[in-house]
Coordinates of C-alpha atoms and ligand atoms in Angstrom, one line a residue:
M1 CA 19.5 -6.4 -9.7
Y2 CA 16.8 -7.7 -7.5
L3 CA 15.4 -11.1 -8.5
P4 CA 11.9 -11.7 -7.1
A5 CA 11.6 -15.1 -8.8
S6 CA 14.1 -16.6 -6.3
I7 CA 11.7 -16.1 -3.4
Q8 CA 8.9 -17.9 -5.3
V9 CA 11.3 -20.8 -5.8
H10 CA 12.1 -20.7 -2.1
A11 CA 8.3 -20.9 -1.2
A12 CA 7.9 -23.9 -3.5
D13 CA 10.9 -25.7 -2.2
A14 CA 9.9 -25.1 1.4
F15 CA 6.4 -26.4 0.6
E16 CA 7.9 -29.6 -0.9
E17 CA 10.2 -30.1 2.1
R18 CA 7.2 -29.9 4.4
Y19 CA 4.5 -31.7 2.5
G20 CA 6.5 -34.1 0.2
E21 CA 5.1 -32.8 -3.1
R22 CA 5.1 -29.7 -5.2
P23 CA 2.5 -27.1 -4.2
F24 CA -0.9 -27.1 -5.8
L25 CA -0.8 -23.4 -6.3
I26 CA 1.6 -20.5 -5.7
I27 CA 0.1 -17.1 -5.0
R28 CA 1.8 -13.7 -5.2
A29 CA 0.4 -10.4 -3.8
P30 CA 2.5 -7.3 -4.0
G31 CA 3.3 -4.4 -1.8
R32 CA 2.9 -0.9 -3.2
V33 CA 4.3 2.6 -3.5
N34 CA 2.0 5.5 -3.9
L35 CA 3.2 8.0 -6.5
I36 CA 0.7 10.8 -5.5
G37 CA -2.6 11.1 -3.7
E38 CA -1.9 10.8 0.1
H39 CA -4.6 10.6 2.7
T40 CA -7.2 11.1 0.0
D41 CA -8.5 7.5 0.0
Y42 CA -10.6 7.8 3.1
N43 CA -11.9 11.1 1.8
D44 CA -13.5 9.2 -1.2
G45 CA -10.8 10.8 -3.4
F46 CA -8.2 9.8 -5.9
V47 CA -4.9 8.0 -5.5
L48 CA -2.2 6.9 -8.0
P49 CA -0.2 4.0 -6.5
M50 CA 1.7 1.2 -8.3
A51 CA 2.3 -2.4 -7.2
I52 CA 6.0 -3.1 -6.6
D53 CA 8.3 -6.1 -7.1
R54 CA 8.2 -7.0 -3.4
A55 CA 5.4 -9.3 -2.4
V56 CA 4.0 -12.0 -0.2
Y57 CA 4.1 -15.5 -1.6
M58 CA 2.0 -18.5 -0.5
A59 CA 2.6 -22.0 -1.7
I60 CA -0.5 -24.0 -0.8
R61 CA -2.7 -27.0 -1.3
P62 CA -6.4 -27.5 -0.4
R63 CA -7.6 -29.2 2.7
T64 CA -11.0 -30.9 3.1
D65 CA -11.3 -30.9 6.9
G66 CA -12.2 -27.2 7.4
C67 CA -8.7 -26.5 8.9
V68 CA -6.1 -23.9 7.9
E69 CA -2.4 -24.5 8.5
L70 CA 0.2 -22.1 7.3
Y71 CA 3.9 -22.0 8.1
S72 CA 5.6 -18.5 8.0
L73 CA 9.1 -18.9 6.7
D74 CA 9.9 -15.3 7.9
Y75 CA 8.8 -15.9 11.4
Q76 CA 9.5 -19.6 11.5
E77 CA 6.2 -20.2 13.1
L78 CA 3.2 -22.4 12.4
G79 CA -0.2 -20.9 12.5
R80 CA -3.4 -23.0 12.6
F81 CA -7.1 -22.3 12.9
E82 CA -10.5 -23.9 12.1
L83 CA -12.8 -22.2 9.6
A84 CA -15.8 -22.8 11.8
N85 CA -14.2 -21.3 14.9
I86 CA -12.0 -18.3 14.1
K87 CA -11.0 -16.4 17.2
H88 CA -8.9 -13.4 18.0
H89 CA -5.6 -14.3 19.5
D90 CA -2.8 -11.7 19.4
S91 CA -1.4 -9.2 17.0
G92 CA 0.9 -11.5 14.9
W93 CA 0.9 -12.2 11.2
L94 CA -1.8 -14.9 11.5
E95 CA -4.3 -12.3 12.6
Y96 CA -4.2 -10.7 9.1
I97 CA -5.0 -14.1 7.6
K98 CA -7.8 -14.9 10.1
G99 CA -9.2 -11.5 9.7
T100 CA -9.4 -11.8 5.9
V101 CA -11.0 -15.2 6.1
W102 CA -13.5 -13.9 8.7
A103 CA -14.3 -11.0 6.4
M104 CA -14.9 -13.3 3.5
Q105 CA -17.1 -15.5 5.6
T106 CA -19.1 -12.6 6.9
A107 CA -19.6 -11.4 3.3
G108 CA -21.3 -14.8 2.7
M109 CA -18.5 -16.3 0.6
R110 CA -17.8 -20.0 0.7
V111 CA -14.3 -20.6 2.1
C112 CA -12.5 -24.0 2.1
G113 CA -9.4 -25.0 4.1
L114 CA -5.8 -25.0 2.9
E115 CA -2.3 -25.6 4.1
G116 CA 1.1 -24.4 3.0
V117 CA 3.9 -22.0 3.6
L118 CA 4.2 -18.2 3.2
V119 CA 7.1 -15.9 2.8
G120 CA 7.5 -12.2 1.9
D121 CA 10.0 -9.6 0.9
V122 CA 8.0 -6.4 1.4
P123 CA 10.0 -4.5 4.1
L124 CA 8.0 -4.4 7.3
G125 CA 6.8 -1.1 8.7
A126 CA 8.3 0.9 5.8
G127 CA 5.0 2.1 4.4
L128 CA 5.1 -0.3 1.5
S129 CA 1.9 -2.1 2.6
S130 CA 3.2 -5.5 3.7
S131 CA -0.1 -6.0 5.6
A132 CA -2.3 -5.3 2.5
A133 CA 0.0 -7.8 0.6
L134 CA -0.6 -10.4 3.2
E135 CA -4.4 -9.8 3.2
M136 CA -4.6 -9.9 -0.6
A137 CA -2.4 -13.1 -0.8
T138 CA -4.8 -14.6 1.7
A139 CA -7.9 -13.6 -0.3
R140 CA -6.4 -14.8 -3.6
A141 CA -5.4 -18.2 -2.0
F142 CA -8.8 -18.8 -0.4
T143 CA -10.8 -17.8 -3.5
A144 CA -8.6 -20.2 -5.5
V145 CA -9.0 -23.2 -3.3
S146 CA -12.7 -22.5 -2.8
N147 CA -13.5 -22.1 -6.5
Q148 CA -14.7 -18.5 -6.0
P149 CA -14.3 -15.8 -8.6
W150 CA -11.5 -13.2 -8.1
N151 CA -13.0 -9.7 -8.1
P152 CA -10.2 -7.3 -7.1
A153 CA -12.4 -4.4 -5.9
E154 CA -14.6 -6.8 -3.8
M155 CA -11.5 -8.5 -2.3
A156 CA -9.9 -5.1 -1.6
K157 CA -13.0 -4.3 0.5
I158 CA -12.7 -7.6 2.3
G159 CA -9.0 -6.8 3.1
Q160 CA -9.9 -3.4 4.3
K161 CA -12.6 -4.8 6.6
A162 CA -10.0 -7.3 8.0
E163 CA -7.6 -4.4 8.6
N164 CA -10.3 -2.1 10.1
K165 CA -12.4 -4.5 12.1
W166 CA -10.1 -7.5 12.9
V167 CA -6.7 -6.0 13.2
G168 CA -8.1 -2.6 14.4
V169 CA -6.4 -0.1 12.1
N170 CA -8.7 2.4 10.6
T171 CA -7.1 2.7 7.1
G172 CA -8.6 3.5 3.7
I173 CA -8.9 1.3 0.7
M174 CA -5.8 2.2 -1.4
D175 CA -3.3 -0.4 -0.2
Q176 CA -5.6 -3.4 -0.7
M177 CA -6.9 -2.0 -4.1
I178 CA -3.5 -1.7 -5.6
S179 CA -2.3 -5.0 -4.2
A180 CA -5.4 -6.7 -5.7
A181 CA -5.6 -4.8 -9.0
G182 CA -2.1 -3.5 -9.9
K183 CA -1.0 -3.6 -13.6
V184 CA 2.5 -4.3 -14.8
D185 CA 4.3 -1.2 -16.2
H186 CA 1.5 1.1 -15.0
A187 CA 0.4 3.1 -12.1
L188 CA -3.3 2.8 -11.2
L189 CA -5.6 5.8 -10.9
I190 CA -8.1 4.7 -8.3
D191 CA -11.4 6.5 -7.6
C192 CA -11.7 5.5 -4.0
R193 CA -15.5 6.2 -4.0
S194 CA -16.5 4.1 -7.0
L195 CA -13.4 1.9 -6.9
E196 CA -13.1 2.3 -10.7
T197 CA -9.5 2.1 -11.9
E198 CA -7.5 3.3 -14.9
A199 CA -4.1 2.0 -15.7
V200 CA -1.7 4.9 -16.5
P201 CA 1.7 4.2 -18.0
L202 CA 4.8 5.7 -16.4
P203 CA 6.4 8.5 -18.6
P204 CA 8.7 6.8 -21.1
G205 CA 12.4 6.7 -20.0
T206 CA 11.6 7.2 -16.3
T207 CA 12.0 4.9 -13.3
V208 CA 10.4 4.9 -9.8
V209 CA 12.9 4.9 -7.0
I210 CA 11.8 4.1 -3.4
M211 CA 14.0 5.5 -0.6
D212 CA 13.5 4.1 2.8
T213 CA 14.6 6.7 5.4
S214 CA 15.1 3.9 8.0
T215 CA 12.8 5.9 10.3
R216 CA 9.7 4.2 11.5
R217 CA 6.3 5.7 12.2
G218 CA 6.0 4.2 15.8
L219 CA 2.8 4.5 17.6
V220 CA 0.9 7.0 15.4
D221 CA -2.3 5.2 14.7
S222 CA -3.8 8.0 16.8
A223 CA -2.3 10.7 14.5
Y224 CA -3.8 8.9 11.4
N225 CA -7.2 8.7 13.1
E226 CA -6.9 12.3 14.1
R227 CA -6.3 13.3 10.5
R228 CA -9.4 11.4 9.5
E229 CA -11.5 13.2 12.1
Q230 CA -10.2 16.6 11.0
C231 CA -11.1 15.8 7.4
E232 CA -14.6 14.7 8.5
A233 CA -15.0 17.9 10.4
A234 CA -14.1 19.9 7.4
A235 CA -16.5 17.9 5.2
A236 CA -19.3 18.6 7.7
F237 CA -18.5 22.3 7.7
F238 CA -18.9 22.4 3.9
N239 CA -21.9 20.2 4.1
V240 CA -20.5 17.5 1.8
S241 CA -20.4 13.8 2.4
A242 CA -16.6 13.7 1.9
L243 CA -13.9 16.2 1.0
R244 CA -13.8 14.6 -2.5
D245 CA -16.9 16.6 -3.2
L246 CA -15.2 20.0 -2.5
D247 CA -13.5 21.7 -5.4
E248 CA -10.7 24.2 -5.0
A249 CA -12.9 27.3 -5.8
T250 CA -15.6 26.5 -3.2
F251 CA -12.9 25.7 -0.7
N252 CA -11.1 29.0 -1.3
A253 CA -14.3 31.0 -1.1
H254 CA -15.0 29.8 2.4
A255 CA -11.6 28.8 3.7
Q256 CA -11.3 31.8 6.0
E257 CA -14.3 30.8 8.0
L258 CA -12.5 27.6 9.2
D259 CA -10.0 27.5 12.0
D260 CA -6.4 27.3 10.9
L261 CA -5.8 23.6 11.6
T262 CA -9.0 22.4 9.9
R263 CA -8.3 24.7 7.0
R264 CA -4.9 23.4 6.4
R265 CA -6.0 19.7 6.6
A266 CA -8.8 20.3 4.2
K267 CA -6.5 22.3 1.9
H268 CA -4.2 19.4 1.6
V269 CA -6.9 16.9 0.6
V270 CA -8.7 19.3 -1.8
T271 CA -5.4 20.3 -3.6
E272 CA -4.0 16.7 -3.4
N273 CA -7.1 15.3 -5.2
A274 CA -6.6 17.9 -7.9
R275 CA -2.9 17.1 -8.1
V276 CA -3.6 13.4 -8.7
L277 CA -5.8 14.2 -11.7
K278 CA -3.2 16.6 -13.1
A279 CA -0.5 14.0 -12.5
C280 CA -2.5 11.5 -14.5
A281 CA -2.8 14.0 -17.4
A282 CA 0.9 14.6 -17.2
M283 CA 1.6 10.8 -17.3
R284 CA -0.7 10.3 -20.3
A285 CA 1.1 13.1 -22.1
G286 CA 4.5 11.5 -21.1
D287 CA 5.4 14.7 -19.3
A288 CA 7.8 13.7 -16.6
V289 CA 8.7 17.3 -15.7
A290 CA 5.1 18.2 -14.9
F291 CA 4.6 15.0 -13.0
G292 CA 7.7 15.7 -10.9
Q293 CA 6.6 19.2 -10.0
L294 CA 3.3 17.8 -8.8
M295 CA 5.2 15.3 -6.6
N296 CA 7.2 18.2 -5.1
A297 CA 4.0 20.2 -4.5
S298 CA 2.4 17.2 -2.9
H299 CA 5.4 16.8 -0.5
A300 CA 5.2 20.5 0.5
S301 CA 1.4 20.1 1.2
M302 CA 2.0 17.1 3.4
Q303 CA 4.9 18.8 5.2
N304 CA 3.2 22.2 5.9
D305 CA -0.6 21.6 5.8
F306 CA -1.3 18.0 6.6
E307 CA 1.8 17.7 8.8
I308 CA 2.6 14.1 8.3
S309 CA 6.2 14.3 7.3
N310 CA 9.3 14.0 9.5
A311 CA 12.8 15.5 9.3
A312 CA 14.2 12.4 7.7
L313 CA 11.6 12.3 4.9
N314 CA 12.1 16.0 4.3
T315 CA 15.8 15.5 4.0
M316 CA 15.5 12.5 1.7
A317 CA 13.0 14.3 -0.6
A318 CA 15.2 17.4 -0.8
L319 CA 18.4 15.4 -1.4
A320 CA 16.7 13.4 -4.1
R321 CA 15.6 16.5 -5.9
Q322 CA 19.2 17.8 -6.0
Q323 CA 20.4 14.9 -8.0
P324 CA 20.7 15.1 -11.8
G325 CA 17.9 13.2 -13.6
C326 CA 15.4 13.5 -10.7
Y327 CA 12.1 14.9 -11.8
G328 CA 10.5 15.1 -8.4
A329 CA 10.3 13.5 -5.0
R330 CA 7.9 13.2 -2.1
M331 CA 7.2 11.2 1.0
T332 CA 4.8 8.3 0.4
G333 CA 2.3 6.4 2.4
G334 CA 0.8 7.2 5.8
G335 CA 3.7 9.4 6.9
F336 CA 5.7 10.1 10.1
G337 CA 8.5 7.8 8.8
G338 CA 9.2 5.1 6.2
C339 CA 9.7 5.9 2.5
A340 CA 10.0 8.7 0.1
V341 CA 9.6 8.1 -3.7
A342 CA 11.2 9.8 -6.7
L343 CA 10.7 9.8 -10.4
V344 CA 14.1 9.5 -12.0
D345 CA 15.4 9.5 -15.6
T346 CA 16.2 5.8 -16.2
D347 CA 19.7 6.4 -17.5
S348 CA 20.5 8.4 -14.3
V349 CA 19.2 5.8 -11.8
D350 CA 22.5 4.1 -10.9
D351 CA 24.2 7.4 -10.1
F352 CA 21.1 8.6 -8.4
V353 CA 21.1 5.7 -6.0
T354 CA 24.8 6.0 -5.1
A355 CA 24.6 9.8 -4.6
V356 CA 21.4 9.8 -2.5
T357 CA 22.7 7.0 -0.4
S358 CA 25.9 8.8 0.5
A359 CA 24.3 12.2 0.8
Y360 CA 21.5 10.9 3.1
T361 CA 24.0 9.0 5.3
A362 CA 26.2 12.0 5.6
A363 CA 23.2 14.2 6.5
T364 CA 21.5 11.9 9.0
Q365 CA 23.9 9.2 10.1
L366 CA 21.2 6.8 9.0
T367 CA 21.6 4.1 6.4
P368 CA 18.8 4.2 3.8
Q369 CA 17.5 1.3 1.8
I370 CA 16.8 2.1 -1.8
Y371 CA 14.5 0.0 -4.0
V372 CA 14.3 0.5 -7.7
S373 CA 11.1 -1.2 -8.7
P374 CA 9.2 -1.7 -11.9
A375 CA 5.4 -1.6 -11.7
Q376 CA 4.0 -5.1 -11.3
D377 CA 0.6 -6.9 -11.5
G378 CA -1.6 -7.3 -8.5
A379 CA -2.5 -10.5 -6.7
A380 CA -2.3 -13.5 -8.9
I381 CA -1.8 -17.2 -9.1
V382 CA 1.8 -17.4 -10.4
A383 CA 2.2 -21.2 -10.6
E384 CA 0.0 -24.2 -10.5
Ligands
GLA1 C1 -1.9 4.3 4.8 C2 -3.3 3.7 4.7 C3 -3.9 4.1 3.3 C4 -3.8 5.6 3.0 C5 -2.4 6.0 3.2 C6 -2.2 7.5 3.1 O1 -1.1 3.6 3.8 O2 -3.3 2.3 4.8 O3 -5.3 3.7 3.3 O4 -4.7 6.3 3.8 O5 -1.9 5.7 4.5 O6 -2.4 7.9 1.8

């Protein structure tokens, strides 16, 4: 079994080795897996992610000289900057930290200096939001040392601004929201327009299994941005501010007037938003079967209409569905590589992991990574 506590101890010990005392605070901010609701966040729609047991940890103490000094145990690299003079440098891990602090400052927040170490175990580039975890760990750490209140939705917006304007990736709000506001044992229904959330329990006796295909999305920021533009074009055609405002009946009534590509893109978003709400109803009713069917339908929509899947993700989802005890499976995250997610009967999980691993390896000659994760809390101070 995976023991996330050991990485927290590692962060604390590394801090002590470097600074000669125990850390003032340890912060943890998780990665995430999205159960359903893909590419709906930037359409002002609904998503249903959960925070996972993989996270970024920061062991820190305050500084009074306006400087920030952080040592990355993963990259074995020291990063430094001055709060009064934050500048773009390159594309490394420190840019996420600088960008988050910059976004806090530009929002008018008081930000004090700090120093310490950071370490993470969210797999990189797998679609489990290691960058949002780093942004939210940063926001949590700086609000703590600066005696500022922790408002998850406000901080998620700060993280998104860092990602959009500093790092330069035009993502929605889902990843930062779930890393900031996740609830243990629950998925979080997020209304990406109002940023209201509702914690929804997983169906009893089920477990979420994350299956990394070991394929990576590569240079596809352009494909992500292209999907955004296609969605915006569809919203403009229907004269709504975002596709969130389009129901299935109105879409169906006018769908034939759209060109084929725009129609399929919009169809995914409109039906996916509806699926998220149906999935929540299924979860509240403890109906794992209905939830699983919605996951399968979501995958088909991403494969055929939104066209963000790849062969490995399709194979992984199909193999997962063939296993006993699997209620449903779909690709998760931005797409074009990374992870699929399945809802599995808890008693069948061990056999499921073994069978999917060998079937996937046989089918693709790739070695998958499988993570069985309970739902965890969002960004928090875990020790002081
Ligand atoms: C990435 C983005 C999110 C969201 C998903 C797709 O993870 O960071 O904002 O758009 O893709 O659902």
